[in-house]
């Protein structure tokens, strides 16, 4: 299990992330609207512009970070997790 910072002190579990998308396309906008109606939206933008949408296995998280930034942080968290696992195997 690895956690990443998605801005303003908000943290998300990378094991639950299904997809990271931009909010600009029509399908993404429909997905966000449907999530608002169903109550599955988590707004982590702190009032700023939504630049990334993280789709998890139960919720939709809105963030002010770009998808590339989130993907980079996820990759770094995964690599750190992998390094820890290799260290444990060596000991």
GROMACS .gro file of C-alpha atoms in nm, residues 3-37:
model
   35
    3UNK     CA    1   0.002   0.685  -0.048
    4UNK     CA    2   0.060   0.998  -0.257
    5UNK     CA    3  -0.007   1.365  -0.189
    6UNK     CA    4  -0.269   1.506  -0.429
    7UNK     CA    5  -0.234   1.861  -0.305
    8UNK     CA    6  -0.315   2.071   0.002
    9UNK     CA    7  -0.239   1.791   0.246
   10UNK     CA    8  -0.480   1.546   0.083
   11UNK     CA    9  -0.350   1.193   0.041
   12UNK     CA   10  -0.482   0.903  -0.166
   13UNK     CA   11  -0.413   0.528  -0.164
   14UNK     CA   12  -0.251   0.432  -0.496
   15UNK     CA   13  -0.385   0.077  -0.472
   16UNK     CA   14  -0.740   0.211  -0.518
   17UNK     CA   15  -0.666   0.428  -0.826
   18UNK     CA   16  -0.821   0.300  -1.148
   19UNK     CA   17  -0.757   0.597  -1.377
   20UNK     CA   18  -0.630   0.957  -1.383
   21UNK     CA   19  -0.789   1.182  -1.646
   22UNK     CA   20  -0.829   1.547  -1.742
   23UNK     CA   21  -1.168   1.708  -1.676
   24UNK     CA   22  -1.190   1.874  -2.018
   25UNK     CA   23  -1.364   1.608  -2.228
   26UNK     CA   24  -1.741   1.567  -2.246
   27UNK     CA   25  -1.736   1.211  -2.103
   28UNK     CA   26  -1.530   1.331  -1.806
   29UNK     CA   27  -1.775   1.614  -1.746
   30UNK     CA   28  -2.066   1.369  -1.757
   31UNK     CA   29  -1.883   1.140  -1.515
   32UNK     CA   30  -1.826   1.428  -1.273
   33UNK     CA   31  -2.190   1.540  -1.299
   34UNK     CA   32  -2.313   1.186  -1.236
   35UNK     CA   33  -2.078   1.157  -0.937
   36UNK     CA   34  -2.214   1.481  -0.792
   37UNK     CA   35  -2.569   1.352  -0.827
   0.00000   0.00000   0.00000
